[in-house]
Coordinates of C-alpha atoms in Angstrom, one line a residue:
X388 CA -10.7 14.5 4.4
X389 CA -14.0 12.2 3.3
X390 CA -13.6 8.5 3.2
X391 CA -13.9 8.7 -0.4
X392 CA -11.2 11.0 -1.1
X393 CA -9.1 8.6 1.2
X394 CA -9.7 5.6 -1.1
X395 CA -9.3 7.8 -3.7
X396 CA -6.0 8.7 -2.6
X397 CA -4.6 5.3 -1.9
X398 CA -6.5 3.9 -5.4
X399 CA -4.5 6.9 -7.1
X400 CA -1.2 6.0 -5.1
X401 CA -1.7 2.2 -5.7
X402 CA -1.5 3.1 -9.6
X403 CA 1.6 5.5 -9.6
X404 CA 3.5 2.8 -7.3
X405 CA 2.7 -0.1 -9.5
X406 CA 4.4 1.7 -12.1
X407 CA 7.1 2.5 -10.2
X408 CA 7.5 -0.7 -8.2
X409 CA 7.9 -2.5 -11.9
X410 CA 10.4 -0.1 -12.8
X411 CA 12.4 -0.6 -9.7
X412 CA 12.2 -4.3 -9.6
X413 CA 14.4 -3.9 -13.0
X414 CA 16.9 -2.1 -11.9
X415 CA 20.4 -3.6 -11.6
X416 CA 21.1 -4.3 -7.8
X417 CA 22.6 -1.8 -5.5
X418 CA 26.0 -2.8 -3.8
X419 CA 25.5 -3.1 0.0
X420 CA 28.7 -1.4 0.2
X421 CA 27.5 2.1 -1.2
X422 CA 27.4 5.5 0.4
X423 CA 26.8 6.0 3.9
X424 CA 23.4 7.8 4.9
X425 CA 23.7 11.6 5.3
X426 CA 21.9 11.0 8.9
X427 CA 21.2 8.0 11.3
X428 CA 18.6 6.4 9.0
X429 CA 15.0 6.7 10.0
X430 CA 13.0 3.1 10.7
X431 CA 9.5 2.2 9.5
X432 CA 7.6 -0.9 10.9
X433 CA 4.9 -2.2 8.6
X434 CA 3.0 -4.9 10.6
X435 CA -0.2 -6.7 8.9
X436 CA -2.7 -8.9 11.2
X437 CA -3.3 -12.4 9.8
X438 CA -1.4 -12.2 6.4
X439 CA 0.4 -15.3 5.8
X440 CA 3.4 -15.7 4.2
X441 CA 2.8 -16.9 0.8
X442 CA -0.1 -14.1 0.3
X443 CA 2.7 -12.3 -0.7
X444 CA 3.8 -12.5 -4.7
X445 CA 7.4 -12.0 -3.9
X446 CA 7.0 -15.4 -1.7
X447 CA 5.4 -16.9 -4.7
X448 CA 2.0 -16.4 -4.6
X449 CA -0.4 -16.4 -7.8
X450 CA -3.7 -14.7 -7.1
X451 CA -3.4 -11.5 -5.4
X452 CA -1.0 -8.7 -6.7
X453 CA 0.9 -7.3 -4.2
X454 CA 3.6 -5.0 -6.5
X455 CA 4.6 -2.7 -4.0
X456 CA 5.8 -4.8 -1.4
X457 CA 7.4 -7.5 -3.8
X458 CA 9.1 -3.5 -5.4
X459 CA 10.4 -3.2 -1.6
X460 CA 11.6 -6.9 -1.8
X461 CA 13.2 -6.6 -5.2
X462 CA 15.3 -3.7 -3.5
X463 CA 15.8 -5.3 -0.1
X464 CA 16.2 -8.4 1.6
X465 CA 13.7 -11.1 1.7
X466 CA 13.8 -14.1 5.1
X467 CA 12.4 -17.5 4.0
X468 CA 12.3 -18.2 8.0
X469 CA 11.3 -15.3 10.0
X470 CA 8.4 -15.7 12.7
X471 CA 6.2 -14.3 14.6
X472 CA 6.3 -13.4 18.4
X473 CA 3.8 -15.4 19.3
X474 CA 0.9 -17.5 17.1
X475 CA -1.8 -14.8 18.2
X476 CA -2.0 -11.3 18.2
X477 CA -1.3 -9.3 21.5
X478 CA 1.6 -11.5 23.1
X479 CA 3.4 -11.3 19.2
X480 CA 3.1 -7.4 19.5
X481 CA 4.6 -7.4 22.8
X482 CA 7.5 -9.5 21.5
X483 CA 7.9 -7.2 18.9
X484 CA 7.7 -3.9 21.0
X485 CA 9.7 -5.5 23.9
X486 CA 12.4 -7.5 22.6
X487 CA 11.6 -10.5 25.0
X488 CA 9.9 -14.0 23.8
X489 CA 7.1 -15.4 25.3
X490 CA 8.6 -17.3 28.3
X491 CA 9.7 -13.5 29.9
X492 CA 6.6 -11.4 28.1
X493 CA 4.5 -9.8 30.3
X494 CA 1.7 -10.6 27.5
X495 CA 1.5 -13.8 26.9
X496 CA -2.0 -14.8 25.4
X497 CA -4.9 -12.6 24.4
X498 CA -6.8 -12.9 27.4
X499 CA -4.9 -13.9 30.7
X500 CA -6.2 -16.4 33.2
X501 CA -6.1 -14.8 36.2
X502 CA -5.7 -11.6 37.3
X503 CA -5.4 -8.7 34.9
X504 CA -8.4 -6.3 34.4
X505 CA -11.6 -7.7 33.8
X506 CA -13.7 -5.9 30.3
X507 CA -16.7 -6.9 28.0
X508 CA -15.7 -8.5 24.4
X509 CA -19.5 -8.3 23.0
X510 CA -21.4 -9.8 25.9
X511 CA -18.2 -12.1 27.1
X512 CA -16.4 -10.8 30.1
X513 CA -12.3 -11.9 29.7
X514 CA -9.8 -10.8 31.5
X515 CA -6.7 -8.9 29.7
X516 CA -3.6 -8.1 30.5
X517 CA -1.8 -4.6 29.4
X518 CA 2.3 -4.0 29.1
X519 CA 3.5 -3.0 32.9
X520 CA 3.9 0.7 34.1
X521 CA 7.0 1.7 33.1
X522 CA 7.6 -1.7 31.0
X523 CA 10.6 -0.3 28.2
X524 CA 9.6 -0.8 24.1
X525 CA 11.5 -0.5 21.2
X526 CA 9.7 3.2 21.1
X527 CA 11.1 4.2 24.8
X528 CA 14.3 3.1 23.3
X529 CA 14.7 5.3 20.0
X530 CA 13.2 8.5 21.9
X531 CA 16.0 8.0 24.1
X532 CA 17.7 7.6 21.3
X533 CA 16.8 11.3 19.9
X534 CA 14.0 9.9 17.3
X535 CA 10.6 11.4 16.9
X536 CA 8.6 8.2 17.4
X537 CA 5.0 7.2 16.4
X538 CA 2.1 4.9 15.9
X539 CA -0.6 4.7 13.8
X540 CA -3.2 2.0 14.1
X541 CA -3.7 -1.4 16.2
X542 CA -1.5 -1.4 19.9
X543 CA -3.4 -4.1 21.2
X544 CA -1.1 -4.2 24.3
X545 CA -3.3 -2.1 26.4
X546 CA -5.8 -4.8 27.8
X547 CA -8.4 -3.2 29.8
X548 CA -5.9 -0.7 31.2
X549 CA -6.1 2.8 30.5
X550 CA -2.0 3.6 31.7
X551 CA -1.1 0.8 29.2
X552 CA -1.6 3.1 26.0
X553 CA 1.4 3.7 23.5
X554 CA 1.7 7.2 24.6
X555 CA 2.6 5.7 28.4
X556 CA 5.5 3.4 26.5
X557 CA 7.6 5.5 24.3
X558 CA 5.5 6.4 21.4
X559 CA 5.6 10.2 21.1
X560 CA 2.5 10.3 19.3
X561 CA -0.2 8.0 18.0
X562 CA -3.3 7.5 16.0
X563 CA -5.3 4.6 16.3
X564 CA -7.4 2.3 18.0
X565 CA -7.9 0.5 21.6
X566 CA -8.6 -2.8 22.7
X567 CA -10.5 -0.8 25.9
X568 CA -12.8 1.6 23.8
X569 CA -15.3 -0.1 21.3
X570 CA -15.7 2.3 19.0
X571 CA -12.2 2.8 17.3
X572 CA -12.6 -1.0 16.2
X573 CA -13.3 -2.4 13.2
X574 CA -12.8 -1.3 9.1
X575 CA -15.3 1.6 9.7
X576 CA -14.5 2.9 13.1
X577 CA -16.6 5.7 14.7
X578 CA -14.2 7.1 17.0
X579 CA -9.9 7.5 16.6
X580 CA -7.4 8.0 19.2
X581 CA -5.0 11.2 18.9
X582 CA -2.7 10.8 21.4
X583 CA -4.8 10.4 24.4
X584 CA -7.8 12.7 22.7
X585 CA -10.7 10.5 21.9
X586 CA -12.5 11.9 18.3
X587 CA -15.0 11.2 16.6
X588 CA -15.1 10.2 12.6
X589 CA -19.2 11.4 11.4
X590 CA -18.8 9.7 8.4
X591 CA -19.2 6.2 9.6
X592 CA -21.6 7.3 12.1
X593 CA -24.8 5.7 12.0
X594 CA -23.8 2.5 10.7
X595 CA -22.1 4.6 7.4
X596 CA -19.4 2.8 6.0
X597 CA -17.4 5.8 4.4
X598 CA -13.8 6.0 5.6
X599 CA -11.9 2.7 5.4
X600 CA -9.5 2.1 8.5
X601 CA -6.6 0.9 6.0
X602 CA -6.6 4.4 4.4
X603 CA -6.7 5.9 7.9
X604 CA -3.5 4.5 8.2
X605 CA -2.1 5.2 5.4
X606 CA -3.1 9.0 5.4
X607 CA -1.9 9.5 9.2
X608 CA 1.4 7.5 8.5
X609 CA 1.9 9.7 5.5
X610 CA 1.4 12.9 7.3
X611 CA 3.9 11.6 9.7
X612 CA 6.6 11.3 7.6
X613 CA 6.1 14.5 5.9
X614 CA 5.7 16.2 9.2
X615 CA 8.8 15.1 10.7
X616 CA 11.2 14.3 7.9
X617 CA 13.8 16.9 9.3
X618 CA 14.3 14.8 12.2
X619 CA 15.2 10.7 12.4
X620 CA 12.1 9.5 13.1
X621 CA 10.9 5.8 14.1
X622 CA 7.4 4.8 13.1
X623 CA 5.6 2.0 13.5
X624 CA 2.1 1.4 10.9
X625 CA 0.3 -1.4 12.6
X626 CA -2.6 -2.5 10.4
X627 CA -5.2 -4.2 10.4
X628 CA -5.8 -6.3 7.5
X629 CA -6.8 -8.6 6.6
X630 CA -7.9 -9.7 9.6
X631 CA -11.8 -10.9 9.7
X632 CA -14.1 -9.8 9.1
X633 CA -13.0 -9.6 5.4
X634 CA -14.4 -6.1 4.7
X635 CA -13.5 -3.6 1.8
X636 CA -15.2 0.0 0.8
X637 CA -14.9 -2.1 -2.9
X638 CA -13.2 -5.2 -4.5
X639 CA -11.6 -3.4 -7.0
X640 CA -10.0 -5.5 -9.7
X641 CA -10.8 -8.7 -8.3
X642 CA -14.5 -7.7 -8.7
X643 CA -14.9 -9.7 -12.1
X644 CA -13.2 -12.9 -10.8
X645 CA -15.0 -15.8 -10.5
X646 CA -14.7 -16.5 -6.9
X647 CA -16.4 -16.3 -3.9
X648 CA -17.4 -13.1 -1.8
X649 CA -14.8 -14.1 1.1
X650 CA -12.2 -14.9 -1.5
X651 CA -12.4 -11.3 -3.2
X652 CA -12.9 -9.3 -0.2
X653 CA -9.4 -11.2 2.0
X654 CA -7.8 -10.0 -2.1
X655 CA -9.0 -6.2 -1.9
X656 CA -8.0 -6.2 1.7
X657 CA -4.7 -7.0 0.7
X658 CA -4.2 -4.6 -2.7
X659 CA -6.1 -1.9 -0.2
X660 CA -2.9 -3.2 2.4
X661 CA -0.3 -3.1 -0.8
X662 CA -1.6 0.5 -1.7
X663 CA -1.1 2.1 1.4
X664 CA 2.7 0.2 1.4
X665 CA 3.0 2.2 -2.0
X666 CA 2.0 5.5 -0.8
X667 CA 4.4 5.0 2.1
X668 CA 7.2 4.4 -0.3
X669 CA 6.1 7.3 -2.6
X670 CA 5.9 9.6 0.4
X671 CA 9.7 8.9 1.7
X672 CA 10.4 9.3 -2.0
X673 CA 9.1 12.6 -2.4
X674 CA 10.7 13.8 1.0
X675 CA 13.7 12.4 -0.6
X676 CA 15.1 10.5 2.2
X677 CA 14.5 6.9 0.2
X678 CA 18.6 6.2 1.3
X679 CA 17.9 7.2 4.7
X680 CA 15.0 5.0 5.5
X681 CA 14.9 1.8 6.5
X682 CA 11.7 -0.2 5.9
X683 CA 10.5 -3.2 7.2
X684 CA 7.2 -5.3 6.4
X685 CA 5.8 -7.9 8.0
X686 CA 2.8 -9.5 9.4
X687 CA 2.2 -10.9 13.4
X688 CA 1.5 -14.7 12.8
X689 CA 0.1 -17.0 10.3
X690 CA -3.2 -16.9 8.7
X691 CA -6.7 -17.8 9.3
X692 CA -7.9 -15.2 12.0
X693 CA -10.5 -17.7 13.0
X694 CA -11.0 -21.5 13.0
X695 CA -14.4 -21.4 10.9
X696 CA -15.0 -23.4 7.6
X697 CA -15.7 -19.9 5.5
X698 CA -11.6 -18.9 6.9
X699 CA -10.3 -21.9 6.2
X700 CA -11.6 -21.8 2.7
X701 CA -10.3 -17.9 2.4
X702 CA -6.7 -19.4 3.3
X703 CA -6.5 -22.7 1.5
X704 CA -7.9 -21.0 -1.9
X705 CA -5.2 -18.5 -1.8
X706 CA -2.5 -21.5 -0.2
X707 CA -1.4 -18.6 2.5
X708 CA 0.5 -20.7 4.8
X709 CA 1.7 -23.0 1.5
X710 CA 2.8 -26.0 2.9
X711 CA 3.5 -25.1 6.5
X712 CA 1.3 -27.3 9.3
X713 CA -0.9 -25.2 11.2
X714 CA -2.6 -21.6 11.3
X715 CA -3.1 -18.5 13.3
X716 CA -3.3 -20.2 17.2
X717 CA -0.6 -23.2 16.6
X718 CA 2.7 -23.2 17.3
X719 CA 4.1 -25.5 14.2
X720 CA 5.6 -23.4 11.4
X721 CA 2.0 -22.4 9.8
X722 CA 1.1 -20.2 13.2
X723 CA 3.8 -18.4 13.5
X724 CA 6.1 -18.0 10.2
X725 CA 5.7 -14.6 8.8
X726 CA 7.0 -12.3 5.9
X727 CA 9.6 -10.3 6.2
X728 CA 11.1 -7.9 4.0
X729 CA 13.5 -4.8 4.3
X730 CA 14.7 -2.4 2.5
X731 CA 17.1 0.5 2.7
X732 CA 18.5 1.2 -0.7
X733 CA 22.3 1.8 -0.8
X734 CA 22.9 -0.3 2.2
X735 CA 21.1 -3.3 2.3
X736 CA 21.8 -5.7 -0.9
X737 CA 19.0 -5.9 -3.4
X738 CA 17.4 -9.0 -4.4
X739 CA 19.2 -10.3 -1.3
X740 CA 17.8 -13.7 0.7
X741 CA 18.5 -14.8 4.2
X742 CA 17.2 -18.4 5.3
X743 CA 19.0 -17.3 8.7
X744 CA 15.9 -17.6 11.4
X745 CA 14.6 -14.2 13.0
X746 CA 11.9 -13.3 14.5
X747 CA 10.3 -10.4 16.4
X748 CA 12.1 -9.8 19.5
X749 CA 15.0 -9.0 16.8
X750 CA 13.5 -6.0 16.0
X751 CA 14.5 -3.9 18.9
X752 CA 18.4 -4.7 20.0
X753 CA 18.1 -4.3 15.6
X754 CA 16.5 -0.9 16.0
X755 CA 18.9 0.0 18.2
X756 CA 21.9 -0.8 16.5
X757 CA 20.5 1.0 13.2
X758 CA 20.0 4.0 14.8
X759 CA 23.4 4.1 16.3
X760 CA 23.6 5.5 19.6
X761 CA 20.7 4.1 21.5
X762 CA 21.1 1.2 24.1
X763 CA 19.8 -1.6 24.9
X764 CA 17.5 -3.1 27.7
X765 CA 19.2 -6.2 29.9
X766 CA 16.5 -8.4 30.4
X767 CA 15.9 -8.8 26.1
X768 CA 15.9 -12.5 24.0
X769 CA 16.5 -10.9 20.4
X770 CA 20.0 -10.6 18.8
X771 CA 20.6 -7.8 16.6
X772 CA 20.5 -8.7 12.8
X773 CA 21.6 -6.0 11.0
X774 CA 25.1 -7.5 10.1
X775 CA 22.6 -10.1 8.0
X776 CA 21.0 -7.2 6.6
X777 CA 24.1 -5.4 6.1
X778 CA 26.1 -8.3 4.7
X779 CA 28.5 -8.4 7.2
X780 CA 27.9 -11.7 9.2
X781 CA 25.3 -14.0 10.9
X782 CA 24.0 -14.5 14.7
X783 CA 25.3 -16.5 16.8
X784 CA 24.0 -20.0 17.3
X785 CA 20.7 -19.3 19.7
X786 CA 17.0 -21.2 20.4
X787 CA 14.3 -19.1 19.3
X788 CA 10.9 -20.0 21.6
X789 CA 7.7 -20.0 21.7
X790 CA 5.0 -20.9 24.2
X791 CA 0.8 -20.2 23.9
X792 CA -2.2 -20.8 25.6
X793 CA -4.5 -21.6 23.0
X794 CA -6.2 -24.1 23.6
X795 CA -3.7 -24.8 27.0
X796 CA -0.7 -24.5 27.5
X797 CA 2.1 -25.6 25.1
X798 CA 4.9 -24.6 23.7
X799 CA 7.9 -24.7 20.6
X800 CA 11.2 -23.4 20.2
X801 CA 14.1 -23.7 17.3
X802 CA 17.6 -24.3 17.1
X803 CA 19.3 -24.1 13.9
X804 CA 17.4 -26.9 11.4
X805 CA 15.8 -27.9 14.7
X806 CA 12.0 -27.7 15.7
X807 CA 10.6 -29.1 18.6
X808 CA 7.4 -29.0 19.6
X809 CA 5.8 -30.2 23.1
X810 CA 2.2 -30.1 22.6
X811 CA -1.1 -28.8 24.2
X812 CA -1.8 -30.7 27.4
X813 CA 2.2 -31.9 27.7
X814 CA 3.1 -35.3 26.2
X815 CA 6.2 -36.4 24.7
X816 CA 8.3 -33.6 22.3
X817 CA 8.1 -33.4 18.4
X818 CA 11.1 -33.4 16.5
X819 CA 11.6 -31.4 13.8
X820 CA 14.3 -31.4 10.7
X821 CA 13.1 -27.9 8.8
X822 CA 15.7 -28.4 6.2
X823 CA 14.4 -31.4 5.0
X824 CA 10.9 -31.4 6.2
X825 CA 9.5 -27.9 6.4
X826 CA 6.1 -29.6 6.9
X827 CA 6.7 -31.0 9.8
X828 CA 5.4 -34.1 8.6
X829 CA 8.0 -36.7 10.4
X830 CA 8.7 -36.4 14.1
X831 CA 12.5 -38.1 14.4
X832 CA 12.8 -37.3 18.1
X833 CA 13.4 -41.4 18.3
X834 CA 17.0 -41.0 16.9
X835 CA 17.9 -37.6 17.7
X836 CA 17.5 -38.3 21.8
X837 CA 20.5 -35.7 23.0
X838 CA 18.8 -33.1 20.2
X839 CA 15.7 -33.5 22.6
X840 CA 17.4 -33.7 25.7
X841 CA 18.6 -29.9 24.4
X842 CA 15.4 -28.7 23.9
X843 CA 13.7 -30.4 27.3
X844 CA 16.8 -27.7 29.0
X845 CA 15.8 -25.4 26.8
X846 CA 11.9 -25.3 27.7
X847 CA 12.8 -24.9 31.1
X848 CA 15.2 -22.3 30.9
X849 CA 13.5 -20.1 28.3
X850 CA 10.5 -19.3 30.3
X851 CA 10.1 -17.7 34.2
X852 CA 6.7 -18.5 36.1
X853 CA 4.0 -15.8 35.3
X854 CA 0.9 -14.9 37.8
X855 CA -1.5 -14.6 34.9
X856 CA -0.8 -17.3 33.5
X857 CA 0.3 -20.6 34.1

């Protein structure tokens, strides 16, 4: 297929899902207590890179239309305080895929520093580090489950290491790119893994710009749900956008608004991101197994890919973190909050909000327990939440946490309304009440001494010694 009958495809699905997603989002609400699926449900992972929370117009934003996932919201659940793995992009993605927070990851920071393998970024030599021979995912887990399982688009847990590929940790098959091989990078990539078969794509060779990496995505993600809907499947669509550099085949209906060049292109990343959302949906429609799927979207951190004046404009024109503290790299609640919606009609209560707090290693003991008769791995940090998304309970009390590396080491964990914060080079903790100050504008760790003293024993405890890092 051309990279103009791509776009085509996901312009053409973007219309017919609008419609749709306005028609659903009228419906009456479907009791949580409804039928139960005719199979063990199949699960669908939609993760974005650098989309904040409030880019999405089911969490209020203004600017950019996003129909198709606010549709999915309308007939799901929607958490006000889900987060990230981790405030950057590989050691979040191994939280994800791995169950385990960042004080037990094996990834814990884009680059390590020390050991690892040592690679070229551009002209910079950095040292990565790739998910452990053998290391379990949530992938490993559902094919021992009896799922077909899949990936299509960004790992990003592979370093420099060539045994550290999806196909190596569960994932039956995959299309996508590699932090080791140049050339499937980018919005106009000139190579594409299948499997472990490198190819090549001649229409953006030679500097052409002709297929679109978003609609790669979308196409391969499509044709593997209509290839395996017979089966329970488990498939995880990884994309990239919008991550910089903002780049889009067009700007589509944002290209009469009177903004700037970054400003529309981060948009048409976005509707591009929305349509391919759309044709998912229409695709498990049409294989009519909308009542056996469970679908959840999300994105990896907070916004702002990169600390430069032109990104920071992008993120503060479009308010994507709202009034959160922080971006992408930061541990207070603007790195690494996230969206997160799911939906599986019949089941899961539409129109439904959760403020309880989640985050990414969730997703697998979750996974698990969704699909019925898989188990689970001992040495995990997330609880399962699908009682929340079933309606049938909460988790039990439990400190989320976080640790990073950017610029040095710090690190953040929550409890409850809690949030501390010990920041970059040590110092005191930061004491955080979310319920009454989101913003984390106050610190009262003054005159909430034995709520610090929990989270001192908690920073400790959360976190074993790793030899790449610190």
């Amino acid at each position: 297929m051309t990279g103009n009958s791509m776009t085509t495809l996901t312009r053409r699905a973007l219309l017919s899902t609008t419609a749709q997603a306005t028609m659903a989002a009228a419906l009456p609400s479907i009791a949580h207590a409804g039928p139960q699926p005719r199979r063990r449900p199949n699960i669908i992972y939609i993760i974005a890179d650098d989309l904040g929370v409030y880019d999405l117009g089911c969490y209020g934003q203004k600017k950019i239309r996003t129909p198709n996932i606010d549709a999915l919201a309308a007939n799901g659940m929607l958490f006000n305080s889900a987060y990230g793995g981790a405030p950057i992009c590989s050691p979040s993605r191994c939280a994800l895929m791995t169950g385990k927070n960042m004080g037990h990851s094996t990834i814990r920071d884009n680059f390590a520093l020390q050991g690892g393998i040592i690679g070229k970024r551009g002209k910079e030599s950095v040292r990565r580090i790739g998910l452990a021979p053998g290391e379990k995912t949530v992938a490993t887990a559902m094919a021992e489950a009896g799922y077909v399982t899949g990936l299509v688009g960004k790992w990003h847990l592979d370093g420099y290491d060539p045994n550290a590929i999806p196909t190596r940790h569960g994932f039956q098959e995959f299309h996508g790119w590699l932090t080791q091989t140049e050339t499937t990078q980018g919005y106009f990539p000139t190579q594409w893994y299948s499997g472990e078969k490198l190819g090549n794509i001649p229409e953006n060779a030679d500097g052409k710009q002709a297929v679109y990496e978003t609609d790669i995505c979308t196409d391969q993600a499509c044709d593997f749900i209509r290839k395996n809907q017979k089966s329970p499947f488990f498939l995880t669509l990884a994309y990239n956008a919008p991550h910089s550099p903002h780049i889009t085949p067009t700007t589509g209906s944002y290209a009469g608004r009177p903004w700037g060049e970054y400003e529309k292109n981060y948009a048409a990343m976005i509707e591009f991101l929305d349509a391919g959302v759309g044709a998912v949906v229409q695709t498990v429609r049409e294989a009519g197994l909308e009542k056996d799927t469970v679908i959840f979207v999300s994105s990896d951190h907070g916004p702002r890919s990169e600390p430069t004046a032109e990104q920071t404009e992008v993120v503060e024109f479009f308010d994507s973190h709202g009034s959160l503290r922080g971006y992408k790299r930061d541990l207070y609640e603007g790195g690494i909050r996230v969206p997160l919606i799911v939906s599986w009609p019949g089941h899961i209560r539409a129109g439904s909000v959760s403020d309880e707090p989640v985050y990414h290693p969730d997703f697998l003991p979750t996974a698990v327990a969704l699909a019925g008769n898989g188990r689970l791995y001992p040495d995990m940090d997330g609880a399962d939440i699908s009682p929340v998304l079933l309606g049938r309970g909460g988790i039990a009390s439990r400190y989320l946490y976080w640790e990073t590396y950017e610029p040095s080491f710090w690190q953040a964990a929550r409890h409850g309304r809690w949030k501390a914060v010990k920041p970059v080079g040590g110092g005191e903790i930061q004491l955080f009440d979310l319920l009454e100050d989101s913003s984390e504008t106050r610190d009262v760790s003054a005159e909430n001494s034995a709520i610090v003293e929990s989270f001192v024993r908690c920073f400790k405890e959360c976190r074993v010694a790793s030899p790449n890092y610190i």
